[in-house]
């Protein structure tokens, strides 16, 4: 195959036509050309990878670089890369051997056991938000009342970022991930959040303590002599950004999907121990960061009979992989009892989402608590009228009117 | 069957601990995998197989 495949005129990344289904081209690509050349927004091209097995192979192969700062890295937004002079590479852009130690420096904060210790506090936050929602008018916007504040409060407390500032960085992160924002606005928003975090970290350096992640990172870095302010700014930025939009969107979308599939919701309500597998299934079903796992080949790589040349861009499409019938039977059905643990909604390989166990726990607690406390919860607007985030790098819904 | 873990490959995602906390733990310090029982039997062996399948970095394997 030498000619690039022409997809739709608007080119990659593609948008979903139905909020619950991948772009229809994914199926065709997976069936007919699972490793296919596609056009990107900047008119360069990259290999689109659509089979579960191949996506996992790419993401766990160190010959594919995650360095987003490289000029050949496949771009999914117009208008250049977000950079500020002197800033550090975030964890998601690092390759071996730089990546391992940097990830391990913060990984201890996100172990399953550490997340389990946060459970009571997260439960408290969820209960408080539901109390507030129930005390307010109907219909309520679930996004504003629950989906956004829960992960936002949790990540702010964990990092040690004042929640009182959340409107400031929430507005900026929305601008940053929207494909509709101008390059200039995205750059401005990026710089505003960077300098906000830098100022905060400078203050924390003065009295770093054990009570929050940023404080602990400063102390630990000083102890072993590795502390660098700019590296911590980059880390804080990534965690704050990732901690905001992703889980929030999953809470809203997950609620919609369960309400729209009453038989599945009934299974979860009847047996709360099913929430665990329901959450995995919802993660698989939506795969909200579908194209976040782009890569650049650093060597020639043979994959499925195709030679990917050094320097070429690759899109490991998680949403296509998570709807691959080879990996999941009847992949387009929402089936909360399916063992969906091998989905790639958190990516795969060395960069697999650092905060996944925090996200899992937040989702489990929300699903359990919301339907237990508000069993009559219902959408106050038909799904067809909801405004989905087709223009954002992280899929979601702008608002979600609910009643009870 | 014996479980071996390659701590150098482990990316600390904790998928193994989620699959079977009786077999795996993560280091408090850097999040990497600790094998608690290296020769699992019965249902634990099935869970070990599942952990090998979901581990994102192919850091754990079963042999013997
Ligand atoms: S699942 Fe694999 S990568 Fe994750 S902690 Fe266990 S061994 Fe390490």
XYZ file of C-alpha atoms and ligand atoms in Angstrom:
476
model
C 0.000 0.000 0.000
C 1.639 3.209 -1.054
C -1.285 5.600 -1.463
C -2.748 7.122 1.652
C -6.342 6.113 2.324
C -8.791 8.995 1.830
C -11.148 8.931 4.757
C -13.624 11.788 5.096
C -12.821 15.222 3.780
C -12.224 16.495 7.310
C -9.530 13.845 7.846
C -8.067 12.439 11.058
C -8.962 12.618 13.825
C -12.462 11.463 12.910
C -15.514 12.302 14.978
C -18.205 9.950 16.241
C -21.523 10.119 14.414
C -23.326 8.387 17.251
C -22.265 9.235 20.793
C -22.053 5.530 21.617
C -20.200 4.326 18.527
C -16.774 4.814 17.033
C -16.472 6.711 13.744
C -17.919 4.319 11.176
C -14.633 4.239 9.244
C -12.965 2.347 12.078
C -14.834 -0.848 11.282
C -13.910 -0.660 7.610
C -10.291 0.002 8.387
C -10.127 -2.837 10.900
C -11.726 -5.312 8.510
C -9.980 -4.306 5.323
C -6.826 -2.406 6.150
C -5.948 -2.797 9.819
C -2.678 -0.962 9.242
C -3.567 1.853 6.873
C -2.117 5.160 5.807
C -4.418 8.053 6.674
C -4.265 11.830 6.293
C -3.831 14.055 9.334
C -5.058 17.618 9.879
C -1.731 19.079 8.753
C -1.885 17.015 5.536
C 0.918 14.752 6.625
C -0.023 11.122 6.967
C 0.318 8.386 9.560
C -0.480 4.708 10.002
C -3.866 4.083 11.609
C -3.826 0.877 13.688
C -7.241 -0.559 14.451
C -6.910 -4.152 15.697
C -6.710 -4.850 19.409
C -3.687 -7.096 19.031
C -1.784 -4.598 16.868
C -2.620 -1.646 19.107
C -1.226 -3.528 22.096
C 1.841 -4.518 20.088
C 2.592 -0.916 19.092
C 2.038 0.502 22.549
C 4.314 -2.012 24.237
C 7.109 -1.755 21.672
C 9.934 0.617 22.637
C 10.721 1.215 18.948
C 7.723 3.544 18.921
C 8.499 6.863 20.562
C 5.995 8.870 22.588
C 7.946 12.103 22.257
C 5.341 14.671 21.268
C 7.964 17.375 20.967
C 9.556 15.688 17.921
C 8.701 17.457 14.647
C 7.692 14.148 13.000
C 5.277 13.191 15.773
C 1.789 12.843 14.237
C -0.273 15.933 15.020
C -3.997 15.757 15.648
C -4.578 19.460 16.167
C -3.742 22.342 13.900
C -1.341 25.041 14.897
C 1.736 23.613 16.476
C 2.730 22.161 19.774
C 2.160 23.751 23.137
C 5.573 24.816 24.348
C 7.016 27.391 26.640
C 10.638 28.320 26.671
C 12.639 26.174 29.044
C 9.781 23.865 29.935
C 10.343 20.214 30.632
C 9.036 17.231 28.783
C 5.994 15.814 30.520
C 6.016 12.143 31.456
C 3.780 11.266 28.501
C 6.425 12.566 26.082
C 9.382 10.719 27.584
C 10.971 7.585 26.170
C 13.277 5.063 27.791
C 15.648 5.448 29.552
C 14.365 8.800 30.776
C 10.779 7.657 31.265
C 11.136 4.783 33.772
C 12.823 6.658 36.623
C 10.590 9.711 36.157
C 7.464 7.561 36.280
C 8.703 5.615 39.281
C 9.388 8.826 41.160
C 5.663 9.502 41.324
C 4.216 6.007 40.906
C 4.266 5.208 44.615
C 1.532 7.850 44.970
C -0.828 5.906 42.712
C -0.545 2.291 43.799
C -3.712 0.285 44.318
C -3.140 0.397 48.077
C -2.634 4.164 48.162
C -5.808 4.662 46.180
C -7.692 2.325 48.495
C -6.645 4.551 51.402
C -8.370 7.468 49.661
C -11.667 5.616 49.393
C -13.358 7.048 52.519
C -12.536 10.612 51.522
C -13.757 10.094 47.955
C -16.961 8.558 49.282
C -17.437 11.628 51.471
C -16.921 13.967 48.515
C -19.404 12.030 46.377
C -22.014 12.029 49.153
C -21.615 15.755 49.724
C -22.066 16.501 46.034
C -25.151 14.319 45.798
C -26.596 15.992 48.935
C -26.060 19.355 47.280
C -27.651 18.189 44.041
C -30.705 16.755 45.821
C -31.124 19.979 47.783
C -31.120 22.040 44.579
C -33.658 22.530 41.790
C -34.732 19.892 39.257
C -33.629 19.254 36.619
C -30.000 19.501 37.692
C -26.962 19.511 35.461
C -25.072 16.377 36.464
C -21.869 17.679 34.862
C -21.829 20.737 37.096
C -23.184 19.090 40.225
C -21.269 15.831 40.219
C -19.148 14.809 37.233
C -16.739 17.742 37.302
C -16.528 18.582 41.016
C -15.786 15.020 42.165
C -12.551 14.384 40.227
C -11.622 18.024 40.521
C -11.890 18.008 44.330
C -10.058 14.699 44.517
C -7.112 15.683 42.312
C -6.824 19.115 43.972
C -6.683 17.540 47.426
C -4.265 14.864 46.320
C -1.888 17.326 44.658
C -2.327 20.117 47.160
C -3.811 22.630 44.719
C -6.462 24.951 46.226
C -9.887 23.901 44.939
C -10.963 27.550 45.175
C -8.960 28.097 41.973
C -10.695 25.323 40.049
C -12.728 27.602 37.812
C -9.554 29.236 36.603
C -7.796 26.051 35.523
C -10.978 24.291 34.453
C -11.661 27.047 31.929
C -8.102 26.854 30.654
C -7.952 23.085 30.400
C -11.185 23.113 28.382
C -9.591 25.557 25.945
C -6.469 23.440 25.740
C -8.133 20.172 24.799
C -10.671 21.652 22.391
C -9.818 21.247 18.742
C -11.933 24.341 18.093
C -9.702 26.707 20.072
C -7.243 28.776 18.099
C -3.588 27.848 18.407
C -2.976 31.177 20.095
C -5.680 30.635 22.722
C -4.458 27.147 23.461
C -0.927 28.422 23.905
C -2.127 31.219 26.213
C -4.187 28.846 28.337
C -1.236 26.483 28.569
C 1.103 29.236 29.727
C -1.412 30.564 32.266
C -1.767 27.167 33.949
C 1.995 26.555 33.823
C 2.764 29.810 35.588
C -0.061 29.298 38.091
C 1.446 25.931 39.050
C 4.976 27.325 39.098
C 3.933 30.041 41.569
C 2.151 27.475 43.712
C 5.192 25.201 43.748
C 7.516 28.075 44.648
C 5.319 28.756 47.689
C 5.283 25.058 48.603
C 9.067 24.902 48.437
C 9.020 27.266 51.427
C 7.085 24.869 53.619
C 6.934 21.509 51.899
C 5.131 18.907 53.998
C 3.936 15.322 53.782
C 0.260 16.199 53.483
C 0.054 16.507 49.713
C 1.677 15.032 46.616
C 3.527 18.184 45.553
C 4.953 18.631 49.047
C 6.020 14.982 49.199
C 7.672 15.204 45.781
C 9.647 18.269 46.866
C 10.816 16.565 50.069
C 11.675 13.312 48.303
C 13.524 15.104 45.511
C 15.541 17.130 47.970
C 16.418 14.060 49.960
C 17.837 12.168 47.003
C 19.162 15.276 45.285
C 16.953 14.995 42.187
C 14.558 17.881 42.854
C 13.996 20.147 39.853
C 11.224 22.704 40.010
C 10.445 22.641 36.301
C 10.132 18.863 36.281
C 7.588 19.110 39.086
C 5.703 21.859 37.238
C 5.425 19.562 34.214
C 4.265 16.658 36.393
C 1.709 18.769 38.259
C 0.395 20.096 34.966
C -0.110 16.631 33.550
C -1.828 15.281 36.663
C -4.095 18.290 36.974
C -5.100 18.161 33.323
C -5.583 14.392 33.276
C -7.371 14.451 36.614
C -9.964 16.911 35.426
C -11.478 16.091 32.099
C -11.134 12.366 31.831
C -12.949 11.043 34.884
C -15.520 13.836 34.690
C -16.486 12.833 31.174
C -16.584 9.154 32.072
C -18.978 9.864 34.965
C -21.409 11.683 32.660
C -21.149 9.262 29.755
C -21.342 6.243 32.031
C -24.514 7.586 33.629
C -26.092 8.160 30.212
C -25.165 4.683 28.996
C -26.576 2.969 32.074
C -29.802 4.984 31.931
C -30.154 4.155 28.250
C -29.564 0.443 28.916
C -32.011 -0.236 31.766
C -31.422 -3.989 31.691
C -27.734 -3.399 32.340
C -28.451 -0.830 35.034
C -30.811 -3.310 36.711
C -27.972 -5.850 36.887
C -25.720 -3.338 38.614
C -28.428 -2.187 41.024
C -29.294 -5.767 41.953
C -25.708 -6.666 42.733
C -23.289 -3.866 43.657
C -20.352 -6.261 43.309
C -20.968 -5.967 39.554
C -19.973 -2.296 39.622
C -16.336 -3.278 39.245
C -16.844 -5.016 35.927
C -19.439 -2.427 34.868
C -16.831 0.300 35.206
C -14.350 -1.622 33.039
C -17.069 -2.110 30.451
C -17.980 1.579 30.435
C -14.314 2.483 30.007
C -14.076 0.108 27.061
C -17.386 1.162 25.574
C -16.504 4.859 25.372
C -12.679 4.931 25.147
C -12.755 8.711 25.548
C -9.102 9.354 24.700
C -9.123 7.356 21.520
C -6.306 8.972 19.565
C -4.183 10.098 22.527
C -1.869 7.169 21.907
C -0.050 8.372 18.816
C 3.567 7.314 18.359
C 6.541 7.813 16.006
C 8.609 4.878 14.792
C 12.297 5.215 15.609
C 13.296 2.150 13.564
C 11.749 0.164 10.743
C 9.141 -2.129 12.300
C 7.307 -5.058 10.683
C 3.718 -5.194 11.801
C 1.006 -7.367 10.289
C 2.859 -7.679 6.991
C 3.458 -3.934 6.696
C 6.777 -2.180 7.159
C 6.488 0.953 9.211
C 9.572 3.029 8.448
C 11.681 4.919 10.931
C 10.238 8.405 11.343
C 6.688 7.522 10.351
C 3.750 8.412 12.577
C 1.386 5.842 14.031
C -2.091 6.265 15.555
C -2.854 3.348 17.852
C -6.629 3.786 17.894
C -7.863 2.538 21.233
C -11.548 2.934 20.388
C -11.185 0.759 17.303
C -9.253 -1.800 19.361
C -11.859 -1.795 22.111
C -14.573 -2.605 19.556
C -12.568 -5.358 17.878
C -14.741 -8.502 17.743
C -11.585 -10.619 17.955
C -11.027 -9.269 21.462
C -14.614 -8.649 22.628
C -17.628 -10.662 21.578
C -20.458 -8.456 20.246
C -18.258 -5.451 20.899
C -20.935 -2.854 20.225
C -23.188 -4.122 23.025
C -22.871 -2.683 26.499
C -22.475 -5.752 28.672
C -21.610 -4.999 32.284
C -20.921 -8.660 32.982
C -18.349 -9.008 30.234
C -14.801 -9.441 31.481
C -13.470 -6.301 29.792
C -10.291 -5.982 31.813
C -8.071 -6.255 28.735
C -9.459 -3.070 27.178
C -7.001 -0.370 26.181
C -9.004 2.663 27.348
C -6.084 3.550 29.642
C -3.586 2.843 26.883
C -1.113 -0.003 27.135
C 2.601 -0.470 27.643
C 4.994 1.801 29.479
C 2.715 4.837 29.294
C -0.451 3.166 30.493
C -2.403 5.740 32.493
C -0.754 6.524 35.807
C -4.000 7.589 37.456
C -6.086 4.632 36.301
C -6.698 3.209 39.738
C -7.807 6.573 41.024
C -10.157 6.880 38.049
C -11.504 3.363 38.613
C -12.200 4.056 42.244
C -13.940 7.369 41.576
C -16.114 5.755 38.931
C -17.022 2.799 41.131
C -17.966 5.006 44.047
C -20.007 7.344 41.868
C -21.908 4.557 40.088
C -22.674 2.786 43.369
C -23.640 5.868 45.310
C -25.570 7.694 42.619
C -27.940 4.850 41.745
C -28.304 3.767 45.378
C -29.156 7.238 46.620
C -31.119 8.419 43.590
C -32.739 5.237 42.285
C -35.273 7.209 40.211
C -32.571 9.169 38.395
C -33.596 9.899 34.785
C -32.412 11.988 31.873
C -34.305 15.278 31.648
C -33.415 15.680 27.978
C -33.385 13.034 25.238
C -29.937 11.735 24.333
C -30.324 13.034 20.763
C -30.526 16.583 22.086
C -27.444 16.431 24.273
C -24.390 18.321 23.133
C -21.454 15.931 22.927
C -17.820 17.053 22.802
C -17.076 16.079 19.233
C -14.472 18.796 19.021
C -12.423 17.776 22.034
C -9.411 15.496 22.349
C -11.181 13.918 25.328
C -14.709 12.838 24.478
C -17.594 13.790 26.723
C -20.787 15.764 27.068
C -21.079 19.496 27.778
C -24.030 19.299 30.143
C -26.362 16.580 31.342
C -29.783 17.585 32.644
C -31.121 14.935 35.013
C -34.154 14.660 37.233
C -35.447 12.231 39.861
C 3.778 -23.167 37.520
C 5.953 -20.388 38.799
C 5.356 -16.652 38.556
C 8.301 -14.499 37.609
C 8.240 -10.729 37.595
C 10.602 -8.450 35.743
C 10.647 -5.338 37.903
C 12.644 -3.522 35.248
C 9.752 -3.804 32.791
C 6.975 -3.178 35.300
C 5.172 0.148 34.822
C 3.327 -0.109 38.098
C -0.184 0.076 36.737
C -1.332 -2.307 39.435
C -3.425 -4.427 37.097
C -1.938 -7.514 38.737
C -2.924 -6.350 42.239
C -6.436 -5.609 41.027
C -6.651 -9.060 39.516
C -5.420 -10.924 42.578
C -4.243 -9.119 45.710
C -3.371 -12.470 47.264
C -0.647 -12.967 44.664
C 0.642 -9.476 43.969
C 1.432 -6.258 45.747
C 3.140 -3.038 44.730
C 6.173 -1.468 46.351
C 5.266 1.556 48.478
C 8.310 3.289 47.159
C 8.125 3.093 43.391
C 4.949 1.174 42.697
C 6.623 -1.803 41.046
C 5.268 -5.309 41.419
C 5.992 -7.625 44.346
C 5.084 -11.295 43.963
C 3.588 -12.581 47.213
C 3.073 -16.217 46.251
C 5.231 -17.482 43.447
C 3.743 -20.930 42.943
C -0.019 -20.421 42.830
C -2.425 -23.338 42.644
C -6.065 -23.898 41.780
C -8.144 -20.763 41.313
C -5.122 -18.619 42.145
C -3.352 -20.076 39.137
C -6.264 -18.977 36.925
C -6.026 -15.521 38.421
C -2.291 -15.481 37.783
C -2.996 -16.277 34.111
C -5.477 -13.404 33.949
C -2.892 -11.076 35.510
C -0.345 -12.092 32.867
C -2.946 -11.315 30.198
C -3.839 -7.832 31.453
C -0.388 -6.653 32.531
C 0.367 -3.756 30.158
C 4.115 -4.240 30.118
C 4.469 -8.018 29.942
C 6.344 -7.802 33.217
C 4.927 -10.983 34.695
C 5.098 -14.475 33.299
C 4.239 -18.024 34.228
C 6.559 -20.906 33.537
C 7.237 -24.501 34.411
S 0.258 -5.290 36.034
Fe 2.313 -5.513 35.188
S 3.051 -3.428 34.999
Fe 1.291 -3.347 36.341
S 2.133 -3.458 38.418
Fe 1.618 -5.528 37.776
S 3.501 -6.315 36.879
Fe 3.748 -4.128 36.992
